PDB file of C-alpha atoms in Angstrom:
ATOM      1  CA  MET A   1      40.418 -22.364   3.833  1.00  0.00           C
ATOM      2  CA  ASN A   2      39.722 -25.861   3.027  1.00  0.00           C
ATOM      3  CA  ALA A   3      36.318 -27.653   3.328  1.00  0.00           C
ATOM      4  CA  SER A   4      37.105 -29.328   6.666  1.00  0.00           C
ATOM      5  CA  THR A   5      38.273 -26.122   8.225  1.00  0.00           C
ATOM      6  CA  LEU A   6      35.059 -24.465   6.994  1.00  0.00           C
ATOM      7  CA  MET A   7      32.900 -27.087   8.481  1.00  0.00           C
ATOM      8  CA  ASP A   8      34.555 -26.574  11.869  1.00  0.00           C
ATOM      9  CA  LEU A   9      33.623 -22.804  12.051  1.00  0.00           C
ATOM     10  CA  PRO A  10      30.511 -21.812  13.889  1.00  0.00           C
ATOM     11  CA  MET A  11      27.747 -20.110  11.745  1.00  0.00           C
ATOM     12  CA  SER A  12      28.518 -16.689  13.030  1.00  0.00           C
ATOM     13  CA  ARG A  13      32.100 -16.915  11.727  1.00  0.00           C
ATOM     14  CA  LEU A  14      31.451 -18.305   8.187  1.00  0.00           C
ATOM     15  CA  PRO A  15      33.153 -16.113   5.722  1.00  0.00           C
ATOM     16  CA  ASP A  16      30.059 -15.438   3.548  1.00  0.00           C
ATOM     17  CA  ALA A  17      27.664 -14.894   6.488  1.00  0.00           C
ATOM     18  CA  GLN A  18      25.881 -11.498   6.232  1.00  0.00           C
ATOM     19  CA  PRO A  19      24.565  -9.924   9.178  1.00  0.00           C
ATOM     20  CA  SER A  20      20.724  -8.941   8.949  1.00  0.00           C
ATOM     21  CA  LEU A  21      20.122  -5.330   8.313  1.00  0.00           C
ATOM     22  CA  PHE A  22      17.040  -5.575  10.523  1.00  0.00           C
ATOM     23  CA  SER A  23      16.487  -6.655  14.051  1.00  0.00           C
ATOM     24  CA  PRO A  24      13.986  -9.353  14.964  1.00  0.00           C
ATOM     25  CA  ALA A  25      11.902  -6.716  16.567  1.00  0.00           C
ATOM     26  CA  GLU A  26      11.685  -4.870  13.295  1.00  0.00           C
ATOM     27  CA  GLU A  27      10.756  -7.857  11.372  1.00  0.00           C
ATOM     28  CA  ARG A  28       8.069  -8.674  13.838  1.00  0.00           C
ATOM     29  CA  ALA A  29       6.853  -5.036  13.591  1.00  0.00           C
ATOM     30  CA  MET A  30       6.897  -5.300   9.701  1.00  0.00           C
ATOM     31  CA  ARG A  31       4.422  -8.397  10.034  1.00  0.00           C
ATOM     32  CA  GLN A  32       2.214  -6.213  12.169  1.00  0.00           C
ATOM     33  CA  ALA A  33       2.514  -3.508   9.646  1.00  0.00           C
ATOM     34  CA  LEU A  34       1.337  -6.047   6.859  1.00  0.00           C
ATOM     35  CA  ASP A  35      -1.726  -6.671   9.057  1.00  0.00           C
ATOM     36  CA  GLN A  36      -2.335  -2.956   9.088  1.00  0.00           C
ATOM     37  CA  ALA A  37      -2.011  -2.990   5.282  1.00  0.00           C
ATOM     38  CA  GLN A  38      -4.797  -5.596   5.109  1.00  0.00           C
ATOM     39  CA  ASN A  39      -7.154  -3.290   7.053  1.00  0.00           C
ATOM     40  CA  ALA A  40      -6.480  -0.582   4.614  1.00  0.00           C
ATOM     41  CA  TRP A  41      -7.351  -3.214   1.742  1.00  0.00           C
ATOM     42  CA  LEU A  42     -10.583  -4.045   3.496  1.00  0.00           C
ATOM     43  CA  ALA A  43     -11.593  -0.342   3.632  1.00  0.00           C
ATOM     44  CA  GLY A  44     -10.909   0.131  -0.107  1.00  0.00           C
ATOM     45  CA  GLU A  45      -7.632   1.922   0.375  1.00  0.00           C
ATOM     46  CA  VAL A  46      -4.111   1.103  -1.080  1.00  0.00           C
ATOM     47  CA  PRO A  47      -2.787  -1.499   1.352  1.00  0.00           C
ATOM     48  CA  VAL A  48      -0.004   0.206   3.170  1.00  0.00           C
ATOM     49  CA  GLY A  49       0.526  -0.177   6.945  1.00  0.00           C
ATOM     50  CA  ALA A  50       2.909   1.249   9.526  1.00  0.00           C
ATOM     51  CA  VAL A  51       4.007   0.584  13.014  1.00  0.00           C
ATOM     52  CA  ILE A  52       6.083   2.748  15.446  1.00  0.00           C
ATOM     53  CA  LEU A  53       8.495   1.175  18.062  1.00  0.00           C
ATOM     54  CA  ARG A  54      10.014   2.576  21.214  1.00  0.00           C
ATOM     55  CA  ASP A  55      12.299   0.835  23.722  1.00  0.00           C
ATOM     56  CA  ASP A  56      10.717   0.265  27.081  1.00  0.00           C
ATOM     57  CA  ALA A  57      12.589   0.880  30.371  1.00  0.00           C
ATOM     58  CA  GLN A  58      14.335  -2.583  29.871  1.00  0.00           C
ATOM     59  CA  GLY A  59      15.444  -1.625  26.329  1.00  0.00           C
ATOM     60  CA  ILE A  60      12.988  -3.863  24.675  1.00  0.00           C
ATOM     61  CA  PRO A  61      11.376  -2.505  21.571  1.00  0.00           C
ATOM     62  CA  GLN A  62       7.511  -2.161  22.009  1.00  0.00           C
ATOM     63  CA  ILE A  63       4.842  -1.082  19.588  1.00  0.00           C
ATOM     64  CA  VAL A  64       3.473   2.200  20.627  1.00  0.00           C
ATOM     65  CA  ALA A  65       1.416   3.143  17.590  1.00  0.00           C
ATOM     66  CA  THR A  66       0.018   1.799  14.348  1.00  0.00           C
ATOM     67  CA  GLY A  67      -1.534   3.123  11.122  1.00  0.00           C
ATOM     68  CA  TYR A  68      -2.897   2.442   7.764  1.00  0.00           C
ATOM     69  CA  ASN A  69      -3.744   4.332   4.627  1.00  0.00           C
ATOM     70  CA  ARG A  70      -6.963   6.379   5.020  1.00  0.00           C
ATOM     71  CA  PRO A  71      -7.078   9.231   2.609  1.00  0.00           C
ATOM     72  CA  ILE A  72     -10.120   8.217   0.849  1.00  0.00           C
ATOM     73  CA  THR A  73     -12.241   7.081   3.685  1.00  0.00           C
ATOM     74  CA  THR A  74     -11.288  10.188   5.813  1.00  0.00           C
ATOM     75  CA  ASN A  75     -11.308  12.608   2.848  1.00  0.00           C
ATOM     76  CA  ASP A  76      -7.766  13.653   4.089  1.00  0.00           C
ATOM     77  CA  PRO A  77      -4.990  13.578   1.468  1.00  0.00           C
ATOM     78  CA  THR A  78      -2.374  13.550   4.196  1.00  0.00           C
ATOM     79  CA  ALA A  79      -3.667  10.447   5.931  1.00  0.00           C
ATOM     80  CA  HIS A  80      -0.945   8.147   4.834  1.00  0.00           C
ATOM     81  CA  ALA A  81      -0.173   5.077   7.152  1.00  0.00           C
ATOM     82  CA  GLU A  82       3.073   6.915   8.405  1.00  0.00           C
ATOM     83  CA  ILE A  83       1.217  10.127   9.201  1.00  0.00           C
ATOM     84  CA  VAL A  84      -1.638   8.170  11.017  1.00  0.00           C
ATOM     85  CA  ALA A  85       0.827   6.458  13.145  1.00  0.00           C
ATOM     86  CA  LEU A  86       2.845   9.456  13.771  1.00  0.00           C
ATOM     87  CA  ARG A  87      -0.073  11.513  14.951  1.00  0.00           C
ATOM     88  CA  GLN A  88      -1.056   8.548  17.255  1.00  0.00           C
ATOM     89  CA  ALA A  89       2.413   8.385  18.782  1.00  0.00           C
ATOM     90  CA  ALA A  90       2.858  12.174  19.229  1.00  0.00           C
ATOM     91  CA  GLU A  91      -0.528  12.282  21.001  1.00  0.00           C
ATOM     92  CA  LEU A  92       0.333   9.389  23.222  1.00  0.00           C
ATOM     93  CA  PHE A  93       3.602  10.867  24.364  1.00  0.00           C
ATOM     94  CA  GLY A  94       2.482  14.494  24.377  1.00  0.00           C
ATOM     95  CA  ASN A  95       5.352  15.540  22.210  1.00  0.00           C
ATOM     96  CA  TYR A  96       5.825  16.457  18.458  1.00  0.00           C
ATOM     97  CA  ARG A  97       9.376  15.241  18.800  1.00  0.00           C
ATOM     98  CA  LEU A  98       9.959  11.417  18.772  1.00  0.00           C
ATOM     99  CA  PRO A  99      13.732  10.950  18.689  1.00  0.00           C
ATOM    100  CA  GLU A 100      13.599   7.579  20.443  1.00  0.00           C
ATOM    101  CA  CYS A 101      11.122   5.976  17.856  1.00  0.00           C
ATOM    102  CA  THR A 102      11.585   3.757  14.853  1.00  0.00           C
ATOM    103  CA  LEU A 103       8.912   3.617  12.088  1.00  0.00           C
ATOM    104  CA  VAL A 104       8.406   0.424  10.280  1.00  0.00           C
ATOM    105  CA  VAL A 105       6.370   0.776   7.026  1.00  0.00           C
ATOM    106  CA  THR A 106       5.427  -1.661   4.242  1.00  0.00           C
ATOM    107  CA  LEU A 107       6.058   0.835   1.416  1.00  0.00           C
ATOM    108  CA  GLU A 108       8.823   3.357   0.906  1.00  0.00           C
ATOM    109  CA  PRO A 109       7.743   6.737   2.255  1.00  0.00           C
ATOM    110  CA  CYS A 110       6.722   9.581  -0.035  1.00  0.00           C
ATOM    111  CA  ALA A 111       8.156  13.054   0.200  1.00  0.00           C
ATOM    112  CA  MET A 112       5.386  14.276   2.586  1.00  0.00           C
ATOM    113  CA  CYS A 113       5.840  11.383   5.002  1.00  0.00           C
ATOM    114  CA  ALA A 114       9.734  11.552   4.757  1.00  0.00           C
ATOM    115  CA  MET A 115       9.807  15.158   5.793  1.00  0.00           C
ATOM    116  CA  ALA A 116       7.123  14.833   8.599  1.00  0.00           C
ATOM    117  CA  LEU A 117       9.256  11.829  10.059  1.00  0.00           C
ATOM    118  CA  MET A 118      12.409  14.030   9.891  1.00  0.00           C
ATOM    119  CA  HIS A 119      10.613  16.909  11.472  1.00  0.00           C
ATOM    120  CA  ALA A 120       9.502  14.516  14.301  1.00  0.00           C
ATOM    121  CA  ARG A 121      13.291  13.542  14.601  1.00  0.00           C
ATOM    122  CA  PHE A 122      12.659   9.727  14.235  1.00  0.00           C
ATOM    123  CA  LYS A 123      15.942   7.934  14.698  1.00  0.00           C
ATOM    124  CA  ARG A 124      15.322   5.114  12.138  1.00  0.00           C
ATOM    125  CA  ILE A 125      12.868   4.199   9.260  1.00  0.00           C
ATOM    126  CA  VAL A 126      12.528   0.697   8.080  1.00  0.00           C
ATOM    127  CA  PHE A 127      10.370   0.105   4.903  1.00  0.00           C
ATOM    128  CA  GLY A 128       9.451  -3.045   2.946  1.00  0.00           C
ATOM    129  CA  THR A 129       9.201  -2.491  -0.794  1.00  0.00           C
ATOM    130  CA  ARG A 130      10.152   0.445  -2.954  1.00  0.00           C
ATOM    131  CA  ASP A 131       7.842   2.868  -4.669  1.00  0.00           C
ATOM    132  CA  PRO A 132       9.166   3.735  -8.058  1.00  0.00           C
ATOM    133  CA  LYS A 133       6.568   6.499  -8.574  1.00  0.00           C
ATOM    134  CA  THR A 134       6.767   8.557  -5.373  1.00  0.00           C
ATOM    135  CA  GLY A 135       9.489   7.054  -3.157  1.00  0.00           C
ATOM    136  CA  ALA A 136      11.528   9.539  -1.340  1.00  0.00           C
ATOM    137  CA  ALA A 137      14.104   7.213   0.233  1.00  0.00           C
ATOM    138  CA  GLY A 138      16.158   6.705  -2.985  1.00  0.00           C
ATOM    139  CA  SER A 139      13.543   5.649  -5.653  1.00  0.00           C
ATOM    140  CA  VAL A 140      12.625   9.065  -7.024  1.00  0.00           C
ATOM    141  CA  VAL A 141      14.596  11.356  -4.640  1.00  0.00           C
ATOM    142  CA  ASP A 142      16.448  10.613  -1.421  1.00  0.00           C
ATOM    143  CA  LEU A 143      15.386  13.250   1.159  1.00  0.00           C
ATOM    144  CA  PHE A 144      17.002  11.195   3.929  1.00  0.00           C
ATOM    145  CA  ALA A 145      20.378  11.757   2.355  1.00  0.00           C
ATOM    146  CA  GLU A 146      20.025  15.402   1.697  1.00  0.00           C
ATOM    147  CA  PRO A 147      22.987  17.178   3.274  1.00  0.00           C
ATOM    148  CA  LEU A 148      21.420  20.492   3.555  1.00  0.00           C
ATOM    149  CA  LEU A 149      18.764  19.426   6.037  1.00  0.00           C
ATOM    150  CA  ASN A 150      19.531  19.815   9.705  1.00  0.00           C
ATOM    151  CA  HIS A 151      18.342  16.321  10.806  1.00  0.00           C
ATOM    152  CA  HIS A 152      19.233  13.071   9.328  1.00  0.00           C
ATOM    153  CA  THR A 153      17.149  10.033  10.090  1.00  0.00           C
ATOM    154  CA  ALA A 154      18.681   6.561   9.263  1.00  0.00           C
ATOM    155  CA  VAL A 155      16.773   4.575   6.734  1.00  0.00           C
ATOM    156  CA  GLU A 156      16.880   0.989   5.502  1.00  0.00           C
ATOM    157  CA  GLY A 157      14.660  -0.638   2.950  1.00  0.00           C
ATOM    158  CA  GLY A 158      13.890  -4.181   1.981  1.00  0.00           C
ATOM    159  CA  CYS A 159      12.542  -5.667   5.153  1.00  0.00           C
ATOM    160  CA  LEU A 160      10.049  -8.548   4.076  1.00  0.00           C
ATOM    161  CA  GLU A 161      10.274  -6.881   0.699  1.00  0.00           C
ATOM    162  CA  SER A 162       8.744  -9.819  -1.130  1.00  0.00           C
ATOM    163  CA  ASP A 163       5.784  -9.993   1.209  1.00  0.00           C
ATOM    164  CA  CYS A 164       5.098  -6.245   1.237  1.00  0.00           C
ATOM    165  CA  GLY A 165       5.344  -6.084  -2.583  1.00  0.00           C
ATOM    166  CA  GLN A 166       3.004  -9.067  -3.056  1.00  0.00           C
ATOM    167  CA  VAL A 167       0.378  -7.420  -1.047  1.00  0.00           C
ATOM    168  CA  LEU A 168       0.331  -4.352  -3.437  1.00  0.00           C
ATOM    169  CA  ARG A 169       0.513  -6.362  -6.531  1.00  0.00           C
ATOM    170  CA  GLU A 170      -2.480  -8.567  -5.583  1.00  0.00           C
ATOM    171  CA  PHE A 171      -4.383  -5.460  -4.593  1.00  0.00           C
ATOM    172  CA  PHE A 172      -3.758  -3.679  -8.013  1.00  0.00           C
ATOM    173  CA  ALA A 173      -4.552  -6.972  -9.993  1.00  0.00           C
ATOM    174  CA  GLU A 174      -7.814  -7.257  -8.143  1.00  0.00           C
ATOM    175  CA  ARG A 175      -8.721  -3.569  -8.738  1.00  0.00           C
ATOM    176  CA  ARG A 176      -7.980  -3.960 -12.572  1.00  0.00           C
ATOM    177  CA  ALA A 177     -10.006  -7.094 -12.868  1.00  0.00           C
ATOM    178  CA  LEU A 178     -12.907  -5.488 -11.111  1.00  0.00           C
ATOM    179  CA  GLN A 179     -12.678  -2.475 -13.325  1.00  0.00           C
ATOM    180  CA  LYS A 180     -12.581  -4.658 -16.405  1.00  0.00           C
ATOM    181  CA  GLU A 181     -15.847  -6.515 -15.190  1.00  0.00           C
ATOM    182  CA  ARG A 182     -17.551  -3.218 -14.512  1.00  0.00           C
ATOM    183  CA  ARG A 183     -16.497  -1.786 -17.852  1.00  0.00           C
ATOM    184  CA  GLY A 184     -18.191  -4.887 -19.414  1.00  0.00           C
ATOM    185  CA  LEU A 185     -21.269  -4.281 -17.427  1.00  0.00           C
ATOM    186  CA  ARG A 186     -21.530  -0.716 -18.464  1.00  0.00           C
ATOM    187  CA  HIS A 187     -21.100  -1.722 -22.231  1.00  0.00           C
ATOM    188  CA  ALA A 188     -23.868  -4.329 -21.682  1.00  0.00           C
ATOM    189  CA  ALA A 189     -26.261  -1.728 -20.043  1.00  0.00           C
ATOM    190  CA  ALA A 190     -25.661   0.680 -22.998  1.00  0.00           C
ATOM    191  CA  ALA A 191     -26.376  -1.899 -25.459  1.00  0.00           C
ATOM    192  CA  ALA A 192     -29.610  -2.829 -23.515  1.00  0.00           C
ATOM    193  CA  ALA A 193     -30.678   0.857 -23.378  1.00  0.00           C
ATOM    194  CA  GLN A 194     -30.059   1.280 -27.182  1.00  0.00           C
ATOM    195  CA  GLN A 195     -32.112  -1.863 -27.838  1.00  0.00           C
ATOM    196  CA  ARG A 196     -34.976  -0.449 -25.907  1.00  0.00           C
ATOM    197  CA  VAL A 197     -34.824   2.758 -27.866  1.00  0.00           C
ATOM    198  CA  GLN A 198     -34.957   0.723 -31.089  1.00  0.00           C
ATOM    199  CA  ASP A 199     -37.864  -1.364 -29.799  1.00  0.00           C
ATOM    200  CA  GLU A 200     -39.902   1.704 -28.985  1.00  0.00           C
ATOM    201  CA  ALA A 201     -39.298   3.267 -32.351  1.00  0.00           C
ATOM    202  CA  ARG A 202     -40.466   0.065 -33.974  1.00  0.00           C
ATOM    203  CA  ALA A 203     -43.548  -0.003 -31.788  1.00  0.00           C
ATOM    204  CA  ALA A 204     -44.290   3.606 -32.648  1.00  0.00           C
ATOM    205  CA  ALA A 205     -43.911   2.976 -36.331  1.00  0.00           C
ATOM    206  CA  GLY A 206     -46.077  -0.200 -36.133  1.00  0.00           C
ATOM    207  CA  GLU A 207     -43.115  -2.394 -37.276  1.00  0.00           C
ATOM    208  CA  PRO A 208     -42.913  -6.173 -36.252  1.00  0.00           C
ATOM    209  CA  PHE A 209     -40.372  -6.958 -33.596  1.00  0.00           C
ATOM    210  CA  PRO A 210     -37.569  -9.456 -34.451  1.00  0.00           C
ATOM    211  CA  ALA A 211     -37.937 -12.933 -33.216  1.00  0.00           C
ATOM    212  CA  PRO A 212     -36.772 -13.426 -29.688  1.00  0.00           C
ATOM    213  CA  SER A 213     -33.327 -15.040 -29.304  1.00  0.00           C
ATOM    214  CA  ALA A 214     -33.216 -18.733 -28.271  1.00  0.00           C
ATOM    215  CA  GLU A 215     -30.954 -17.607 -25.289  1.00  0.00           C
ATOM    216  CA  PRO A 216     -32.979 -16.422 -22.280  1.00  0.00           C
ATOM    217  CA  PHE A 217     -32.480 -12.629 -21.761  1.00  0.00           C
ATOM    218  CA  ALA A 218     -30.058 -11.830 -18.926  1.00  0.00           C
ATOM    219  CA  ASP A 219     -30.339  -8.694 -16.966  1.00  0.00           C
ATOM    220  CA  ALA A 220     -27.506  -6.345 -18.242  1.00  0.00           C
ATOM    221  CA  ILE A 221     -26.772  -5.278 -14.596  1.00  0.00           C
ATOM    222  CA  PRO A 222     -27.101  -7.662 -11.825  1.00  0.00           C
ATOM    223  CA  VAL A 223     -28.976  -6.279  -8.756  1.00  0.00           C
ATOM    224  CA  GLY A 224     -26.621  -4.472  -6.439  1.00  0.00           C
ATOM    225  CA  LEU A 225     -24.073  -3.474  -8.812  1.00  0.00           C
ATOM    226  CA  ALA A 226     -25.658  -0.387 -10.525  1.00  0.00           C
ATOM    227  CA  ILE A 227     -24.620   2.024  -7.886  1.00  0.00           C
ATOM    228  CA  GLU A 228     -21.053   0.686  -7.576  1.00  0.00           C
ATOM    229  CA  ILE A 229     -20.687   0.987 -11.348  1.00  0.00           C
ATOM    230  CA  GLU A 230     -21.675   4.685 -11.203  1.00  0.00           C
ATOM    231  CA  VAL A 231     -19.580   5.551  -8.225  1.00  0.00           C
ATOM    232  CA  ASP A 232     -16.370   3.903  -9.658  1.00  0.00           C
ATOM    233  CA  ALA A 233     -17.005   5.015 -13.257  1.00  0.00           C
ATOM    234  CA  ASP A 234     -14.289   7.632 -13.145  1.00  0.00           C
ATOM    235  CA  ILE A 235     -11.560   5.388 -11.529  1.00  0.00           C
ATOM    236  CA  ASP A 236      -8.626   4.662 -13.881  1.00  0.00           C
ATOM    237  CA  MET A 237      -7.507   1.210 -13.203  1.00  0.00           C
ATOM    238  CA  THR A 238      -5.449   0.700 -16.401  1.00  0.00           C
ATOM    239  CA  PRO A 239      -2.269  -1.405 -15.859  1.00  0.00           C
ATOM    240  CA  ARG A 240       0.833   0.525 -14.985  1.00  0.00           C
ATOM    241  CA  HIS A 241       4.304  -0.656 -14.838  1.00  0.00           C
ATOM    242  CA  ASP A 242       5.335   1.910 -12.159  1.00  0.00           C
ATOM    243  CA  GLU A 243       2.809   0.613  -9.358  1.00  0.00           C
ATOM    244  CA  PRO A 244       4.344   0.380  -5.859  1.00  0.00           C
ATOM    245  CA  GLY A 245       5.529  -3.194  -5.238  1.00  0.00           C
ATOM    246  CA  THR A 246       6.307  -3.820  -8.999  1.00  0.00           C
ATOM    247  CA  PRO A 247       9.673  -5.508  -9.235  1.00  0.00           C
ATOM    248  CA  THR A 248      12.316  -3.239 -11.154  1.00  0.00           C
TER     249      THR A 248
END
């Protein structure tokens, strides 16, 4: 096929044209799921969002349920974005089976969510970025391809993958920076406390105090941060290479 012949072909017939794996409705739903992920971020949760689609009477996909990560804020370890949306849809339709529904989620489902979606008989799952630590759609295990299960849900990953991964990378970068700042504040507070003990010991012994520094004394812990430091002191935010959204 020469160049002139190639130019005469319509775009749909170009030899290297690849059909999209995702429908326009699924891509629009993924953008809605990204909005849901931002809600999770604002609530202090890992930013993962989910949307459930179902065709209306005219066969046009409509959003029927949404969800975002809430395990911390609700003290519910099962409150992943997929489960939140799944519960909403099941209640809406009054049925625990949802065979006409498609779930669109920004992060590859974990084993818990994968099994819940298959129990609900979802027809299709679309996810954004892969989760190399807990992904159950091929990253760690592939429950959707398990031949011994009695229901098989179609699954496709990579929808707006870059956007979905970027949200997670920015979230974890922000958390690591905040943890580093708080760690520095804790060290400064500990040094100030130690200095006070030494000053009290000098005063009790009648020893002279050292000359004050030329630099004005800065409060070790700015007002409003002490409680936050105490609450988050046990959170491990060290950098990891297996965080969701990290390119492999």
